[in-house]
Amino acid sequence: MTKAKFPAARALAALPYAVMGVVVLAELVTPTGFGLLSLMALGPAFAGLSGGKRRTARIGAFAVLLCVLLAASDGTLGKRRVYIASISVAGVTAAALGAVVMRERRDAELASVRSIAEVAQRVLLRPVPRVAGALRVAVSYTSAVAQARIGGDLYEVVVAPGGTRVIIGDVQGKGLEAVETAALVLGAFREAAHDEAELAGLGKRLERALERELLGERFVSALLVEVAAGGREATFLNFGHPAPLLARADGTTEFPEPPHYALPLGLGVHGGDEPVPYAVPFAPGDQLLLYTDGVSEARDGDGTFYPLEERMSFLKDTDPQAALERLRTDLVEHAAGPLHDDAAMLLLRHRED
């Protein structure tokens, strides 16, 4: 719990006592028989919002006791209004206890679901190696769904015999179907990245896997990257994915575009040109940022897209993970609220000898 939430939690915990205190004062200053005792039921009602069963029952019993004491103080103990007020307090307390039981049961179920989601995350989006072959790697994933751990974006880094291979992608759609599709792509990539000698062959393996399982029902925009061991260039294979951002050591930036954009993975059955591998220089000191469209299409309150190229100053930190975290924080601040789409980023640098 953040510091900002502590005052709100304390205020909510004190609310039942504050309300009952106000009722006591009002009962003391108003004429006898004015009929405010039934408002004492607000105490256990508010207690049920945040407290447990014991606390709610304790506040309910305290409210009944206050009714009796107030009635005794003004000589109305035994009157019908006192019985009505006590019954009202007892009834509201019982209803609040029922609400607490349902809330605690729901919270337990939610905790179980989150636990399962965390296991699914470790299987689907495994932690990428911070050092992969000749590269240093940093990763950031921000889900558009509050409290979510996994979504429709995917990424993986594999050290293959010929060098380091990377994939980043965005599954069409949301929910469990998107997660299943992401799992299919990642499973195929992890296997084929070690077997295929060429990046084009790796892409065809992924295409066949999706065509076999999905039959054109869903698709995945994806970018495959290969940096050969000891190499000074990066080779790309783009399946309808946003072009990466290459920040040069001299401060210049560029977005390496493919010769032509091919259809996303899974849409090969509809025809279209196959993606063509293309290479660009990638020397020590350069940085390569791979991202999904949840980053490039994030908008502020005025509808302005996130100016990714203008934010490259955040990547000057010598620690790539710290640099990427600064960029992610700036992205969330730009959106000024929850992102409308999942946002994944991978930062690649040459390893320092």
mmCIF file of C-alpha atoms in Angstrom, residues 45-325:
data_model
loop_
_atom_site.group_PDB
_atom_site.id
_atom_site.type_symbol
_atom_site.label_atom_id
_atom_site.label_comp_id
_atom_site.label_asym_id
_atom_site.label_seq_id
_atom_site.Cartn_x
_atom_site.Cartn_y
_atom_site.Cartn_z
ATOM 1 C CA ALA A 45 -23.120 -0.079 8.109
ATOM 2 C CA PHE A 46 -19.905 1.857 7.509
ATOM 3 C CA ALA A 47 -17.888 -0.741 9.453
ATOM 4 C CA GLY A 48 -18.849 -3.363 6.901
ATOM 5 C CA LEU A 49 -17.169 -1.373 4.134
ATOM 6 C CA SER A 50 -13.638 -2.074 5.273
ATOM 7 C CA GLY A 51 -13.582 -4.087 8.489
ATOM 8 C CA GLY A 52 -13.728 -7.796 9.149
ATOM 9 C CA LYS A 53 -16.503 -9.808 10.762
ATOM 10 C CA ARG A 54 -15.303 -9.316 14.339
ATOM 11 C CA ARG A 55 -14.846 -5.574 13.965
ATOM 12 C CA THR A 56 -18.263 -5.151 12.354
ATOM 13 C CA ALA A 57 -19.957 -7.203 15.087
ATOM 14 C CA ARG A 58 -18.081 -5.270 17.777
ATOM 15 C CA ILE A 59 -19.172 -1.915 16.355
ATOM 16 C CA GLY A 60 -22.747 -3.191 16.030
ATOM 17 C CA ALA A 61 -22.794 -4.223 19.697
ATOM 18 C CA PHE A 62 -21.299 -0.873 20.678
ATOM 19 C CA ALA A 63 -24.036 0.926 18.712
ATOM 20 C CA VAL A 64 -26.741 -1.026 20.572
ATOM 21 C CA LEU A 65 -25.048 -0.175 23.879
ATOM 22 C CA LEU A 66 -25.029 3.527 22.974
ATOM 23 C CA CYS A 67 -28.747 3.356 22.201
ATOM 24 C CA VAL A 68 -29.420 1.877 25.627
ATOM 25 C CA LEU A 69 -27.211 4.396 27.439
ATOM 26 C CA LEU A 70 -28.753 7.372 25.621
ATOM 27 C CA ALA A 71 -32.247 6.102 26.392
ATOM 28 C CA ALA A 72 -31.325 5.629 30.039
ATOM 29 C CA SER A 73 -29.876 9.142 30.214
ATOM 30 C CA ASP A 74 -33.085 10.807 29.048
ATOM 31 C CA GLY A 75 -35.469 8.433 30.857
ATOM 32 C CA THR A 76 -36.894 6.766 27.745
ATOM 33 C CA LEU A 77 -35.462 3.298 28.373
ATOM 34 C CA GLY A 78 -38.199 0.761 27.711
ATOM 35 C CA LYS A 79 -40.013 2.969 25.224
ATOM 36 C CA ARG A 80 -40.983 1.669 21.820
ATOM 37 C CA ARG A 81 -38.537 3.933 19.956
ATOM 38 C CA VAL A 82 -35.624 2.423 21.852
ATOM 39 C CA TYR A 83 -36.671 -1.101 20.838
ATOM 40 C CA ILE A 84 -37.119 0.002 17.230
ATOM 41 C CA ALA A 85 -33.702 1.662 17.196
ATOM 42 C CA SER A 86 -32.014 -1.390 18.726
ATOM 43 C CA ILE A 87 -33.693 -3.733 16.243
ATOM 44 C CA SER A 88 -32.647 -1.447 13.372
ATOM 45 C CA VAL A 89 -29.042 -1.469 14.548
ATOM 46 C CA ALA A 90 -29.081 -5.257 14.953
ATOM 47 C CA GLY A 91 -30.599 -5.733 11.485
ATOM 48 C CA VAL A 92 -28.080 -3.453 9.772
ATOM 49 C CA THR A 93 -25.252 -5.188 11.662
ATOM 50 C CA ALA A 94 -26.461 -8.580 10.397
ATOM 51 C CA ALA A 95 -26.649 -7.254 6.823
ATOM 52 C CA ALA A 96 -23.164 -5.741 7.146
ATOM 53 C CA LEU A 97 -21.802 -9.053 8.424
ATOM 54 C CA GLY A 98 -23.279 -10.811 5.386
ATOM 55 C CA ALA A 99 -21.634 -8.254 3.104
ATOM 56 C CA VAL A 100 -18.297 -8.746 4.876
ATOM 57 C CA VAL A 101 -18.491 -12.516 4.418
ATOM 58 C CA MET A 102 -19.210 -12.108 0.697
ATOM 59 C CA ARG A 103 -16.401 -9.561 0.299
ATOM 60 C CA GLU A 104 -13.855 -11.758 2.064
ATOM 61 C CA ARG A 105 -14.868 -14.728 -0.065
ATOM 62 C CA ARG A 106 -14.503 -12.643 -3.224
ATOM 63 C CA ASP A 107 -11.120 -11.329 -2.078
ATOM 64 C CA ALA A 108 -9.930 -14.887 -1.472
ATOM 65 C CA GLU A 109 -11.039 -15.921 -4.949
ATOM 66 C CA LEU A 110 -9.316 -12.886 -6.461
ATOM 67 C CA ALA A 111 -6.104 -13.687 -4.606
ATOM 68 C CA SER A 112 -6.257 -17.222 -5.998
ATOM 69 C CA VAL A 113 -6.782 -15.935 -9.540
ATOM 70 C CA ARG A 114 -3.860 -13.524 -9.180
ATOM 71 C CA SER A 115 -1.668 -16.353 -7.941
ATOM 72 C CA ILE A 116 -2.573 -18.407 -11.003
ATOM 73 C CA ALA A 117 -1.892 -15.366 -13.224
ATOM 74 C CA GLU A 118 1.566 -14.967 -11.719
ATOM 75 C CA VAL A 119 2.338 -18.621 -12.472
ATOM 76 C CA ALA A 120 1.053 -18.126 -16.021
ATOM 77 C CA GLN A 121 3.272 -15.083 -16.372
ATOM 78 C CA ARG A 122 6.376 -17.028 -15.372
ATOM 79 C CA VAL A 123 5.530 -19.649 -17.993
ATOM 80 C CA LEU A 124 4.478 -17.268 -20.767
ATOM 81 C CA LEU A 125 6.709 -14.233 -20.250
ATOM 82 C CA ARG A 126 9.759 -15.677 -18.592
ATOM 83 C CA PRO A 127 12.344 -13.217 -17.296
ATOM 84 C CA VAL A 128 14.674 -12.414 -20.172
ATOM 85 C CA PRO A 129 18.423 -12.743 -19.566
ATOM 86 C CA ARG A 130 20.068 -9.446 -18.678
ATOM 87 C CA VAL A 131 23.094 -10.560 -20.681
ATOM 88 C CA ALA A 132 22.435 -12.498 -23.895
ATOM 89 C CA GLY A 133 25.483 -13.340 -25.947
ATOM 90 C CA ALA A 134 27.124 -10.063 -26.920
ATOM 91 C CA LEU A 135 24.114 -8.002 -25.776
ATOM 92 C CA ARG A 136 22.803 -6.420 -22.613
ATOM 93 C CA VAL A 137 19.031 -6.565 -22.421
ATOM 94 C CA ALA A 138 16.398 -4.639 -20.473
ATOM 95 C CA VAL A 139 12.650 -5.255 -20.583
ATOM 96 C CA SER A 140 9.538 -3.364 -19.514
ATOM 97 C CA TYR A 141 5.932 -4.524 -19.640
ATOM 98 C CA THR A 142 2.960 -2.381 -18.626
ATOM 99 C CA SER A 143 -0.508 -3.885 -18.873
ATOM 100 C CA ALA A 144 -3.459 -1.721 -19.846
ATOM 101 C CA VAL A 145 -5.613 -3.630 -17.329
ATOM 102 C CA ALA A 146 -5.243 -2.605 -13.699
ATOM 103 C CA GLN A 147 -3.623 -5.333 -11.569
ATOM 104 C CA ALA A 148 -3.062 -7.479 -14.644
ATOM 105 C CA ARG A 149 0.192 -9.424 -14.969
ATOM 106 C CA ILE A 150 -0.159 -10.694 -18.534
ATOM 107 C CA GLY A 151 -1.848 -9.511 -21.684
ATOM 108 C CA GLY A 152 -1.578 -9.543 -25.476
ATOM 109 C CA ASP A 153 2.018 -8.369 -25.897
ATOM 110 C CA LEU A 154 4.900 -10.856 -26.065
ATOM 111 C CA TYR A 155 8.681 -10.856 -26.094
ATOM 112 C CA GLU A 156 11.561 -13.296 -25.784
ATOM 113 C CA VAL A 157 15.350 -13.359 -26.079
ATOM 114 C CA VAL A 158 17.192 -16.523 -27.117
ATOM 115 C CA VAL A 159 20.938 -17.083 -27.407
ATOM 116 C CA ALA A 160 21.206 -19.280 -30.494
ATOM 117 C CA PRO A 161 24.338 -20.902 -31.979
ATOM 118 C CA GLY A 162 24.812 -18.057 -34.482
ATOM 119 C CA GLY A 163 24.017 -15.147 -32.207
ATOM 120 C CA THR A 164 21.204 -13.590 -30.194
ATOM 121 C CA ARG A 165 17.647 -13.683 -31.505
ATOM 122 C CA VAL A 166 14.801 -11.548 -30.198
ATOM 123 C CA ILE A 167 11.066 -11.363 -30.825
ATOM 124 C CA ILE A 168 8.567 -8.720 -29.800
ATOM 125 C CA GLY A 169 4.939 -8.905 -30.846
ATOM 126 C CA ASP A 170 1.382 -7.794 -30.293
ATOM 127 C CA VAL A 171 -1.520 -10.245 -30.450
ATOM 128 C CA GLN A 172 -4.781 -9.117 -32.008
ATOM 129 C CA GLY A 173 -7.516 -9.006 -29.392
ATOM 130 C CA LYS A 174 -7.506 -9.328 -25.618
ATOM 131 C CA GLY A 175 -8.335 -11.831 -22.911
ATOM 132 C CA LEU A 176 -7.576 -15.521 -22.675
ATOM 133 C CA GLU A 177 -7.566 -16.033 -26.452
ATOM 134 C CA ALA A 178 -4.811 -13.448 -26.804
ATOM 135 C CA VAL A 179 -2.813 -15.131 -24.038
ATOM 136 C CA GLU A 180 -3.202 -18.523 -25.748
ATOM 137 C CA THR A 181 -2.007 -17.063 -29.049
ATOM 138 C CA ALA A 182 0.980 -15.421 -27.362
ATOM 139 C CA ALA A 183 1.879 -18.740 -25.746
ATOM 140 C CA LEU A 184 1.723 -20.458 -29.148
ATOM 141 C CA VAL A 185 4.035 -17.898 -30.774
ATOM 142 C CA LEU A 186 6.541 -17.916 -27.931
ATOM 143 C CA GLY A 187 6.655 -21.704 -27.799
ATOM 144 C CA ALA A 188 7.321 -21.912 -31.526
ATOM 145 C CA PHE A 189 9.958 -19.164 -31.342
ATOM 146 C CA ARG A 190 11.839 -20.750 -28.443
ATOM 147 C CA GLU A 191 12.143 -23.991 -30.364
ATOM 148 C CA ALA A 192 12.791 -22.668 -33.868
ATOM 149 C CA ALA A 193 15.298 -19.997 -32.787
ATOM 150 C CA HIS A 194 17.816 -22.761 -32.052
ATOM 151 C CA ASP A 195 17.066 -24.832 -35.154
ATOM 152 C CA GLU A 196 16.771 -22.382 -38.051
ATOM 153 C CA ALA A 197 19.997 -21.116 -39.572
ATOM 154 C CA GLU A 198 18.367 -18.109 -41.265
ATOM 155 C CA LEU A 199 16.017 -15.483 -39.862
ATOM 156 C CA ALA A 200 13.686 -15.989 -42.833
ATOM 157 C CA GLY A 201 13.418 -19.697 -41.963
ATOM 158 C CA LEU A 202 12.561 -18.801 -38.368
ATOM 159 C CA GLY A 203 9.794 -16.524 -39.603
ATOM 160 C CA LYS A 204 8.342 -19.282 -41.793
ATOM 161 C CA ARG A 205 8.303 -21.674 -38.835
ATOM 162 C CA LEU A 206 6.291 -19.180 -36.811
ATOM 163 C CA GLU A 207 3.935 -18.574 -39.723
ATOM 164 C CA ARG A 208 3.281 -22.289 -40.151
ATOM 165 C CA ALA A 209 2.658 -22.738 -36.427
ATOM 166 C CA LEU A 210 -0.023 -20.051 -36.409
ATOM 167 C CA GLU A 211 -1.622 -21.169 -39.662
ATOM 168 C CA ARG A 212 -1.835 -24.729 -38.334
ATOM 169 C CA GLU A 213 -3.392 -23.783 -35.015
ATOM 170 C CA LEU A 214 -5.375 -20.611 -35.691
ATOM 171 C CA LEU A 215 -6.546 -21.090 -39.289
ATOM 172 C CA GLY A 216 -6.516 -17.340 -39.922
ATOM 173 C CA GLU A 217 -8.776 -16.525 -36.965
ATOM 174 C CA ARG A 218 -6.245 -14.325 -35.137
ATOM 175 C CA PHE A 219 -2.994 -12.665 -36.021
ATOM 176 C CA VAL A 220 0.154 -11.290 -34.407
ATOM 177 C CA SER A 221 2.239 -8.327 -35.504
ATOM 178 C CA ALA A 222 5.836 -9.276 -34.750
ATOM 179 C CA LEU A 223 9.405 -8.120 -35.210
ATOM 180 C CA LEU A 224 12.278 -10.627 -35.256
ATOM 181 C CA VAL A 225 15.795 -9.381 -34.585
ATOM 182 C CA GLU A 226 19.149 -11.138 -34.907
ATOM 183 C CA VAL A 227 22.540 -9.848 -33.775
ATOM 184 C CA ALA A 228 25.298 -12.246 -34.775
ATOM 185 C CA ALA A 229 27.985 -13.137 -32.264
ATOM 186 C CA GLY A 230 30.684 -10.490 -32.616
ATOM 187 C CA GLY A 231 28.625 -8.797 -35.327
ATOM 188 C CA ARG A 232 28.248 -5.076 -35.855
ATOM 189 C CA GLU A 233 24.831 -5.074 -37.481
ATOM 190 C CA ALA A 234 21.254 -6.035 -36.586
ATOM 191 C CA THR A 235 19.056 -7.995 -38.975
ATOM 192 C CA PHE A 236 15.275 -7.583 -38.871
ATOM 193 C CA LEU A 237 12.277 -9.494 -40.155
ATOM 194 C CA ASN A 238 9.095 -7.448 -39.818
ATOM 195 C CA PHE A 239 5.588 -8.924 -39.808
ATOM 196 C CA GLY A 240 3.501 -5.745 -39.747
ATOM 197 C CA HIS A 241 5.066 -4.436 -36.541
ATOM 198 C CA PRO A 242 6.152 -0.859 -35.687
ATOM 199 C CA ALA A 243 9.719 -0.174 -36.818
ATOM 200 C CA PRO A 244 12.307 -0.231 -34.002
ATOM 201 C CA LEU A 245 14.078 2.894 -32.806
ATOM 202 C CA LEU A 246 17.835 2.917 -33.255
ATOM 203 C CA ALA A 247 19.687 5.514 -31.150
ATOM 204 C CA ARG A 248 23.232 6.023 -32.377
ATOM 205 C CA ALA A 249 26.197 6.726 -30.135
ATOM 206 C CA ASP A 250 26.531 10.167 -31.785
ATOM 207 C CA GLY A 251 23.017 11.147 -30.642
ATOM 208 C CA THR A 252 21.194 10.633 -33.959
ATOM 209 C CA THR A 253 18.136 8.409 -34.192
ATOM 210 C CA GLU A 254 16.372 6.484 -36.927
ATOM 211 C CA PHE A 255 13.531 4.037 -37.432
ATOM 212 C CA PRO A 256 14.846 1.213 -39.665
ATOM 213 C CA GLU A 257 11.944 0.492 -42.017
ATOM 214 C CA PRO A 258 11.597 -2.782 -43.967
ATOM 215 C CA PRO A 259 11.691 -2.725 -47.800
ATOM 216 C CA HIS A 260 7.949 -3.385 -47.578
ATOM 217 C CA TYR A 261 5.595 -4.213 -44.732
ATOM 218 C CA ALA A 262 4.338 -7.787 -44.774
ATOM 219 C CA LEU A 263 1.132 -9.088 -43.245
ATOM 220 C CA PRO A 264 1.205 -10.035 -39.558
ATOM 221 C CA LEU A 265 1.815 -13.618 -38.520
ATOM 222 C CA GLY A 266 -1.300 -15.744 -38.987
ATOM 223 C CA LEU A 267 -2.529 -13.932 -42.099
ATOM 224 C CA GLY A 268 -0.260 -15.687 -44.570
ATOM 225 C CA VAL A 269 -3.233 -17.745 -45.791
ATOM 226 C CA HIS A 270 -4.613 -14.529 -47.301
ATOM 227 C CA GLY A 271 -1.622 -14.114 -49.596
ATOM 228 C CA GLY A 272 0.572 -11.043 -49.752
ATOM 229 C CA ASP A 273 4.325 -10.589 -49.960
ATOM 230 C CA GLU A 274 6.555 -12.413 -47.538
ATOM 231 C CA PRO A 275 8.739 -10.280 -45.268
ATOM 232 C CA VAL A 276 12.291 -9.684 -46.439
ATOM 233 C CA PRO A 277 15.201 -9.630 -43.949
ATOM 234 C CA TYR A 278 17.046 -6.332 -43.857
ATOM 235 C CA ALA A 279 20.108 -5.262 -41.890
ATOM 236 C CA VAL A 280 21.365 -1.982 -40.435
ATOM 237 C CA PRO A 281 24.656 -1.123 -38.680
ATOM 238 C CA PHE A 282 24.511 -1.680 -34.918
ATOM 239 C CA ALA A 283 27.840 -0.755 -33.355
ATOM 240 C CA PRO A 284 28.991 -0.563 -29.726
ATOM 241 C CA GLY A 285 27.473 2.532 -28.137
ATOM 242 C CA ASP A 286 24.288 2.239 -30.200
ATOM 243 C CA GLN A 287 20.979 1.340 -28.561
ATOM 244 C CA LEU A 288 18.081 -0.537 -30.130
ATOM 245 C CA LEU A 289 14.606 -0.033 -28.685
ATOM 246 C CA LEU A 290 11.915 -2.532 -29.638
ATOM 247 C CA TYR A 291 8.353 -1.697 -28.614
ATOM 248 C CA THR A 292 4.693 -2.446 -29.250
ATOM 249 C CA ASP A 293 2.095 0.052 -30.453
ATOM 250 C CA GLY A 294 0.923 0.570 -26.869
ATOM 251 C CA VAL A 295 4.020 2.780 -26.583
ATOM 252 C CA SER A 296 3.952 4.677 -29.873
ATOM 253 C CA GLU A 297 0.172 5.179 -29.788
ATOM 254 C CA ALA A 298 -0.147 6.251 -26.143
ATOM 255 C CA ARG A 299 -1.918 9.628 -26.011
ATOM 256 C CA ASP A 300 -2.180 12.399 -23.478
ATOM 257 C CA GLY A 301 -5.366 14.249 -22.540
ATOM 258 C CA ASP A 302 -5.154 16.358 -25.720
ATOM 259 C CA GLY A 303 -4.812 13.296 -27.945
ATOM 260 C CA THR A 304 -1.111 13.835 -28.655
ATOM 261 C CA PHE A 305 0.857 10.673 -29.336
ATOM 262 C CA TYR A 306 3.820 9.857 -27.125
ATOM 263 C CA PRO A 307 6.897 11.544 -28.689
ATOM 264 C CA LEU A 308 9.156 8.507 -28.422
ATOM 265 C CA GLU A 309 12.007 9.893 -30.517
ATOM 266 C CA GLU A 310 12.162 13.033 -28.357
ATOM 267 C CA ARG A 311 12.529 10.974 -25.171
ATOM 268 C CA MET A 312 15.787 9.257 -26.040
ATOM 269 C CA SER A 313 17.564 11.329 -23.385
ATOM 270 C CA PHE A 314 16.036 8.964 -20.805
ATOM 271 C CA LEU A 315 18.195 6.151 -22.191
ATOM 272 C CA LYS A 316 21.521 7.758 -21.204
ATOM 273 C CA ASP A 317 21.707 5.855 -17.920
ATOM 274 C CA THR A 318 24.559 3.338 -17.949
ATOM 275 C CA ASP A 319 22.218 0.717 -16.468
ATOM 276 C CA PRO A 320 19.881 -0.314 -19.316
ATOM 277 C CA GLN A 321 17.114 -1.465 -16.959
ATOM 278 C CA ALA A 322 17.178 1.832 -15.046
ATOM 279 C CA ALA A 323 17.145 3.730 -18.338
ATOM 280 C CA LEU A 324 14.143 1.772 -19.604
ATOM 281 C CA GLU A 325 12.310 2.253 -16.303
#
